[in-house]
Amino acid sequence: MKTTLRKIVTEAREVFREHGYDGASMQDLASRVGLKKASLYTRFPNKESLVPEVLALTLEETVQGLPDPNDDWQLTWQTLIGRIEKTLEERQRCVGLHLAYGVTSATPEARAAVCQFFTALREKMAQILRLGGIPDPDAVAADTLAQLEGATVWITTSGDVTPLHRAAESACRIAD
Amino acid sequence: MKTTLRKIVTEAREVFREHGYDGASMQDLASRVGLKKASLYTRFPNKESLVPEVLALTLEETVQGLPDPNDDWQLTWQTLIGRIEKTLEERQRCVGLHLAYGVTSATPEARAAVCQFFTALREKMAQILRLGGIPDPDAVAADTLAQLEGATVWITTSGDVTPLHRAAESACRIAD
DNA sequence: CCTACCGATCGGTAGG
DNA sequence: CCTACCGATCGGTAGG
């Protein structure tokens, strides 16, 4: 991927994370990247098309280079949980959640991308739990992700990260 | 409260819930209420001032008329959890969460109102748990709310309400 | 509670 | 990759 393309997607992620879909401005994005707004449209046909790119990058960064769960599924699980925890703590909001709340039927491709993102993440989590013989891995994965996502409400409102840390700790205890 | 005022606040809640703070349009709100946009400004000085009203109404509806926890704290707890569950299932999103993600330092009064809303709800929950002798009631209340809020990510992305139902069931089990 | 308007900004395009 | 522009819509106000 060309560095400029990657930079656009990385900055678009920050804009979506902070302002949501509707609130994200292409002018703001252009300024951050150091381009004029019109130049963004030589790379991407429209604002909506940024959403799949942002979420694909995020998913890739979250799961790439994880230890092989066939060797040590506990380590894989704890590494994955730790990555999600770290990102949410550093960035305060989850870009996926902000987009999930912000995309509607007016932006069907963005909507589909958000659905895919969470489904893929849950499936990756469930796959690890399955190797560990954890019962009902899909439900456990969904609930674990919900607990982590929900904890961000305390970070955004009061800066309190302890609910997130408890959520991550409790998740790691699944693999004991 | 005058019926028109109440109607504006109720509809504003739907607009904020669906579109978030930035995405909410005063024109859209006016149309839903059956007024011209300018007429909204005879009731409210600006868009930001709607946020405290919306959240105060929501908090009131959530906690008003709960059974007295001094009589039967388990019943009070389960009733409260049931109300939150029902609202999130019917409306699909939590207006408080969407606002929490959407308000920034540019809208300090709205920000403060969101913080107060979640703090008050958590405190109400913790108070009930305290009467039941549940250890660490503040943390349990915060985590319970996080789990319920986080479950909405599955409702918005795939329509799946089972994580929300599991969250509510698990919360009710605290009072057994 | 309305009509009519303000300047600013939105996503997106024409044309080079 | 830019300048310059499009129509639409934004939050908010003047004035009655």
Coordinates of C-alpha atoms (C1' of nucleotides) in Angstrom, one line a residue:
Chain A
M1 CA 0.0 0.0 0.0
K2 CA 1.3 3.4 -0.9
T3 CA 2.3 5.5 2.1
T4 CA -0.1 8.3 1.2
L5 CA -3.0 5.9 0.9
R6 CA -2.1 4.4 4.3
K7 CA -1.8 7.8 5.8
I8 CA -5.2 8.8 4.6
V9 CA -6.8 5.6 6.0
T10 CA -5.0 6.0 9.3
E11 CA -6.1 9.6 9.7
A12 CA -9.6 8.8 8.6
R13 CA -9.7 6.3 11.4
E14 CA -9.0 9.1 13.9
V15 CA -11.6 11.4 12.4
F16 CA -14.2 8.7 12.4
R17 CA -13.3 7.6 15.9
E18 CA -13.6 11.1 17.3
H19 CA -16.5 12.5 15.3
G20 CA -18.4 9.5 14.1
Y21 CA -19.6 9.0 10.5
D22 CA -21.8 12.0 10.1
G23 CA -19.5 14.3 12.0
A24 CA -16.4 13.3 10.1
S25 CA -15.4 16.0 7.7
M26 CA -13.5 15.4 4.4
Q27 CA -11.9 18.9 4.8
D28 CA -10.7 18.0 8.2
L29 CA -9.2 14.7 6.9
A30 CA -7.5 16.5 4.0
S31 CA -5.9 19.0 6.4
R32 CA -4.5 16.3 8.6
V33 CA -3.0 14.4 5.7
G34 CA -1.7 17.6 4.2
L35 CA -3.7 17.6 1.0
K36 CA -6.5 19.6 -0.5
K37 CA -9.9 18.1 -0.1
A38 CA -10.3 17.5 -3.9
S39 CA -7.2 15.4 -3.9
L40 CA -8.7 12.9 -1.6
Y41 CA -11.2 12.1 -4.3
T42 CA -8.5 10.9 -6.6
R43 CA -7.9 8.1 -4.1
F44 CA -11.4 7.4 -2.8
P45 CA -14.7 7.9 -4.7
N46 CA -16.5 9.2 -1.6
K47 CA -16.6 9.3 2.2
E48 CA -18.4 6.1 2.6
S49 CA -15.7 4.1 0.8
L50 CA -13.2 5.1 3.6
V51 CA -15.1 3.0 6.1
P52 CA -14.2 -0.5 4.8
E53 CA -10.6 0.6 4.5
V54 CA -10.5 1.9 8.0
L55 CA -12.0 -1.2 9.5
A56 CA -9.9 -3.6 7.4
L57 CA -6.8 -1.9 8.6
T58 CA -7.9 -2.0 12.2
L59 CA -8.8 -5.7 12.0
E60 CA -5.5 -6.5 10.3
E61 CA -3.6 -4.6 13.0
T62 CA -5.5 -6.4 15.7
V63 CA -5.0 -10.0 14.6
Q64 CA -1.7 -9.9 12.6
G65 CA 1.2 -11.7 14.0
L66 CA -0.7 -13.3 16.9
P67 CA 1.0 -16.3 18.3
D68 CA -0.3 -19.6 16.8
P69 CA -3.3 -20.7 18.9
N70 CA -2.5 -24.3 18.1
D71 CA 0.7 -24.0 20.1
D72 CA -0.7 -22.1 23.1
W73 CA -4.2 -20.9 22.8
Q74 CA -4.1 -19.2 26.2
L75 CA -1.2 -17.0 25.1
T76 CA -3.0 -16.1 21.8
W77 CA -6.2 -15.2 23.7
Q78 CA -4.4 -13.0 26.2
T79 CA -2.4 -11.3 23.5
L80 CA -5.5 -10.5 21.6
I81 CA -7.4 -9.2 24.6
G82 CA -4.4 -7.2 25.6
R83 CA -4.2 -5.5 22.2
I84 CA -7.9 -4.5 22.3
E85 CA -7.5 -3.2 25.8
K86 CA -4.4 -1.2 24.9
T87 CA -6.0 0.4 21.9
L88 CA -9.2 1.3 23.7
E89 CA -7.3 2.8 26.6
E90 CA -5.0 4.8 24.4
R91 CA -7.7 6.1 22.0
Q92 CA -10.5 6.3 24.5
R93 CA -13.2 5.4 21.9
C94 CA -13.7 2.4 19.7
V95 CA -13.9 3.5 16.0
G96 CA -15.9 0.4 15.2
L97 CA -18.5 1.2 17.9
H98 CA -18.7 4.9 16.8
L99 CA -19.3 3.8 13.3
A100 CA -21.7 1.1 14.3
Y101 CA -23.8 3.8 15.9
G102 CA -23.4 6.2 13.1
V103 CA -24.0 4.3 9.9
T104 CA -27.6 3.8 8.7
S105 CA -29.4 2.4 5.8
A106 CA -28.3 5.5 3.9
T107 CA -24.8 4.2 3.8
P108 CA -25.2 0.5 3.1
E109 CA -21.6 -0.3 2.2
A110 CA -20.3 1.3 5.4
R111 CA -23.0 -0.6 7.3
A112 CA -21.9 -3.9 5.8
A113 CA -18.3 -3.2 6.6
V114 CA -19.0 -2.5 10.2
C115 CA -21.0 -5.7 10.5
Q116 CA -18.2 -7.6 8.9
F117 CA -15.6 -6.1 11.2
F118 CA -17.3 -7.1 14.4
T119 CA -18.3 -10.5 13.0
A120 CA -14.7 -11.2 11.9
L121 CA -13.3 -10.1 15.3
R122 CA -15.8 -12.3 17.2
E123 CA -15.1 -15.2 14.9
K124 CA -11.4 -14.9 15.5
M125 CA -12.0 -14.8 19.3
A126 CA -14.3 -17.8 19.1
Q127 CA -11.8 -19.8 17.1
I128 CA -9.2 -19.4 19.8
L129 CA -11.7 -20.3 22.5
R130 CA -12.8 -23.3 20.5
L131 CA -9.2 -24.7 20.5
G132 CA -9.2 -24.3 24.2
G133 CA -12.3 -26.4 24.6
I134 CA -14.3 -23.4 26.1
P135 CA -18.1 -24.2 25.9
D136 CA -20.3 -21.9 23.7
P137 CA -17.3 -20.0 22.2
D138 CA -19.4 -17.7 20.0
A139 CA -21.5 -16.4 22.9
V140 CA -18.4 -16.0 25.1
A141 CA -16.6 -14.1 22.4
A142 CA -19.6 -11.8 21.8
D143 CA -20.0 -11.1 25.5
T144 CA -16.3 -10.5 26.0
L145 CA -16.3 -8.0 23.2
A146 CA -19.4 -6.3 24.5
Q147 CA -17.9 -5.9 28.0
L148 CA -14.7 -4.3 26.5
E149 CA -16.7 -2.0 24.2
G150 CA -19.1 -1.0 26.9
A151 CA -16.3 -0.1 29.3
T152 CA -15.3 2.8 26.9
V153 CA -18.4 4.6 28.1
W154 CA -16.6 5.2 31.4
I155 CA -13.5 6.3 29.7
T156 CA -15.2 8.9 27.5
T157 CA -17.4 10.2 30.3
S158 CA -15.1 10.3 33.3
G159 CA -11.7 9.1 32.1
D160 CA -12.0 6.1 34.4
V161 CA -10.2 3.1 32.8
T162 CA -10.7 0.6 35.7
P163 CA -13.9 -0.9 34.2
L164 CA -11.9 -1.6 31.0
H165 CA -9.1 -3.2 33.0
R166 CA -11.5 -5.3 35.0
A167 CA -13.1 -6.4 31.7
A168 CA -9.7 -7.4 30.2
E169 CA -8.7 -9.2 33.4
S170 CA -12.0 -11.1 33.5
A171 CA -11.6 -12.0 29.9
C172 CA -8.1 -13.3 30.5
R173 CA -9.4 -15.4 33.3
I174 CA -11.5 -17.4 30.8
A175 CA -8.2 -18.9 29.7
D176 CA -7.1 -20.3 33.0
Chain B
M1 CA -43.8 20.5 31.8
K2 CA -45.7 21.9 28.8
T3 CA -46.7 19.2 26.3
T4 CA -44.8 21.0 23.5
L5 CA -41.7 21.2 25.5
R6 CA -41.9 17.5 26.4
K7 CA -42.6 16.6 22.8
I8 CA -39.5 18.5 21.7
V9 CA -37.3 16.8 24.3
T10 CA -38.7 13.4 23.4
E11 CA -38.2 13.8 19.7
A12 CA -34.7 15.3 20.3
R13 CA -33.9 12.1 22.1
E14 CA -34.7 10.1 19.1
V15 CA -32.7 12.3 16.8
F16 CA -29.7 12.2 19.1
R17 CA -30.0 8.4 19.5
E18 CA -30.1 7.8 15.8
H19 CA -27.6 10.4 14.5
G20 CA -25.5 11.4 17.5
Y21 CA -24.7 14.9 18.5
D22 CA -23.0 16.2 15.4
G23 CA -25.4 14.4 13.0
A24 CA -28.6 15.6 14.8
S25 CA -30.2 18.4 12.8
M26 CA -32.4 21.1 14.3
Q27 CA -34.4 21.2 11.0
D28 CA -35.1 17.5 11.4
L29 CA -36.1 17.9 15.0
A30 CA -38.5 20.8 14.0
S31 CA -40.1 18.8 11.3
R32 CA -40.8 15.9 13.7
V33 CA -42.3 18.2 16.3
G34 CA -44.4 20.0 13.6
L35 CA -42.7 23.4 14.1
K36 CA -40.5 25.6 12.0
K37 CA -36.8 25.5 13.0
A38 CA -36.8 29.1 14.3
S39 CA -39.6 28.3 16.7
L40 CA -37.4 25.8 18.5
Y41 CA -35.1 28.7 19.5
T42 CA -37.9 30.3 21.5
R43 CA -37.8 27.2 23.8
F44 CA -34.1 26.4 23.8
P45 CA -31.2 28.7 23.3
N46 CA -29.2 26.3 21.2
K47 CA -28.7 22.6 20.2
E48 CA -26.4 21.9 23.1
S49 CA -29.0 22.8 25.7
L50 CA -31.2 20.0 24.5
V51 CA -28.7 17.4 25.8
P52 CA -29.2 17.9 29.5
E53 CA -33.0 17.9 29.0
V54 CA -32.9 14.7 27.0
L55 CA -30.8 12.9 29.6
A56 CA -32.7 14.2 32.6
L57 CA -35.9 12.9 31.0
T58 CA -34.3 9.5 30.3
L59 CA -32.9 9.2 33.8
E60 CA -36.2 10.1 35.3
E61 CA -38.1 7.6 33.2
T62 CA -35.6 4.9 34.1
V63 CA -35.7 5.3 37.9
Q64 CA -39.2 6.8 38.6
G65 CA -41.6 4.5 40.4
L66 CA -39.1 1.8 41.1
P67 CA -40.1 -0.4 44.0
D68 CA -38.6 0.6 47.3
P69 CA -35.2 -1.2 47.6
N70 CA -35.6 -1.2 51.4
D71 CA -38.5 -3.5 51.0
D72 CA -37.1 -5.9 48.4
W73 CA -33.8 -4.9 46.9
Q74 CA -33.8 -7.9 44.5
L75 CA -37.1 -6.8 43.0
T76 CA -35.8 -3.2 42.6
W77 CA -32.6 -4.4 40.9
Q78 CA -34.4 -6.7 38.5
T79 CA -37.0 -4.1 37.6
L80 CA -34.2 -1.5 36.9
I81 CA -32.2 -4.0 34.8
G82 CA -35.4 -5.0 33.0
R83 CA -36.2 -1.4 32.1
I84 CA -32.8 -0.8 30.7
E85 CA -32.9 -4.0 28.7
K86 CA -36.3 -3.2 27.3
T87 CA -35.3 0.3 26.2
L88 CA -32.1 -0.9 24.5
E89 CA -33.9 -3.7 22.7
E90 CA -36.7 -1.5 21.5
R91 CA -34.6 1.5 20.4
Q92 CA -31.5 -0.5 19.4
R93 CA -29.1 2.2 20.4
C94 CA -28.4 3.9 23.7
V95 CA -28.8 7.7 23.4
G96 CA -26.4 8.2 26.3
L97 CA -23.7 6.1 24.7
H98 CA -24.2 7.9 21.3
L99 CA -23.9 11.2 23.0
A100 CA -21.0 10.1 25.1
Y101 CA -19.1 9.3 21.9
G102 CA -20.3 12.5 20.2
V103 CA -19.8 15.3 22.6
T104 CA -16.3 16.9 22.9
S105 CA -14.7 19.7 24.7
A106 CA -16.4 22.0 22.2
T107 CA -19.7 21.3 23.9
P108 CA -18.8 21.4 27.6
E109 CA -22.3 21.6 29.0
A110 CA -23.4 18.6 27.0
R111 CA -20.3 16.8 28.1
A112 CA -21.1 17.4 31.7
A113 CA -24.7 16.3 31.3
V114 CA -23.6 13.0 29.8
C115 CA -21.1 12.4 32.6
Q116 CA -23.8 13.2 35.2
F117 CA -26.3 10.9 33.5
F118 CA -24.0 7.8 33.6
T119 CA -22.8 8.7 37.1
A120 CA -26.3 9.0 38.5
L121 CA -27.4 5.8 36.9
R122 CA -24.4 3.9 38.2
E123 CA -25.0 5.4 41.7
K124 CA -28.6 4.4 41.7
M125 CA -27.6 0.8 40.8
A126 CA -24.8 0.8 43.4
Q127 CA -27.2 2.0 46.0
I128 CA -29.5 -0.9 45.4
L129 CA -26.6 -3.4 45.5
R130 CA -25.3 -1.8 48.7
L131 CA -28.6 -2.5 50.4
G132 CA -28.3 -6.2 49.3
G133 CA -24.8 -6.4 50.8
I134 CA -23.2 -7.0 47.5
P135 CA -19.4 -6.4 47.8
D136 CA -17.8 -3.6 45.7
P137 CA -21.2 -2.2 44.5
D138 CA -19.7 0.7 42.5
A139 CA -17.6 -1.6 40.4
V140 CA -20.4 -4.1 39.9
A141 CA -22.8 -1.4 38.9
A142 CA -20.2 0.1 36.4
D143 CA -19.4 -3.3 34.9
T144 CA -23.1 -4.3 34.6
L145 CA -23.9 -1.1 32.8
A146 CA -20.9 -1.5 30.5
Q147 CA -22.0 -5.0 29.6
L148 CA -25.5 -3.8 28.7
E149 CA -24.3 -0.9 26.7
G150 CA -21.7 -3.0 24.9
A151 CA -24.3 -5.5 23.9
T152 CA -25.9 -2.8 21.7
V153 CA -23.1 -3.2 19.3
W154 CA -24.5 -6.5 18.3
I155 CA -28.0 -5.1 17.9
T156 CA -26.9 -2.3 15.7
T157 CA -24.6 -4.4 13.5
S158 CA -26.6 -7.6 13.1
G159 CA -29.9 -7.2 15.0
D160 CA -28.8 -9.9 17.4
V161 CA -30.4 -9.3 20.8
T162 CA -29.1 -12.4 22.5
P163 CA -26.0 -10.8 24.0
L164 CA -28.2 -8.1 25.5
H165 CA -30.5 -10.8 27.0
R166 CA -27.5 -12.7 28.4
A167 CA -26.2 -9.5 29.9
A168 CA -29.6 -8.8 31.6
E169 CA -29.9 -12.3 32.8
S170 CA -26.4 -12.3 34.2
A171 CA -27.1 -9.0 35.9
C172 CA -30.2 -10.3 37.5
R173 CA -28.3 -13.3 38.8
I174 CA -26.3 -10.9 41.0
A175 CA -29.4 -10.6 43.1
D176 CA -29.9 -14.2 43.9
Chain C
dC1 C1' -44.8 31.0 15.9
dC2 C1' -43.8 32.5 11.3
dT3 C1' -41.0 34.1 6.9
dA4 C1' -36.8 35.3 5.4
dC5 C1' -32.3 35.5 5.9
dC6 C1' -27.1 35.2 7.7
dG7 C1' -22.3 33.2 7.1
dA8 C1' -20.1 28.8 7.4
dT9 C1' -19.5 24.3 6.1
dC10 C1' -20.9 20.0 4.0
dG11 C1' -19.8 16.2 0.2
dG12 C1' -18.5 16.2 -4.2
dT13 C1' -17.1 17.8 -9.2
dA14 C1' -15.1 20.5 -13.4
dG15 C1' -11.2 21.4 -15.5
dG16 C1' -6.5 21.8 -15.9
Chain D
dC1 C1' -2.5 17.5 -7.1
dC2 C1' -4.4 22.1 -7.4
dT3 C1' -8.0 26.3 -7.8
dA4 C1' -12.4 27.2 -8.1
dC5 C1' -16.8 26.1 -7.9
dC6 C1' -21.6 23.5 -7.3
dG7 C1' -26.1 23.0 -4.6
dA8 C1' -27.5 21.6 -0.2
dT9 C1' -27.7 22.0 4.5
dC10 C1' -25.8 23.5 8.9
dG11 C1' -26.8 26.3 13.6
dG12 C1' -28.6 30.4 14.6
dT13 C1' -30.9 35.3 14.2
dA14 C1' -33.8 39.5 12.7
dG15 C1' -38.0 41.3 12.8
dG16 C1' -42.6 41.1 13.1

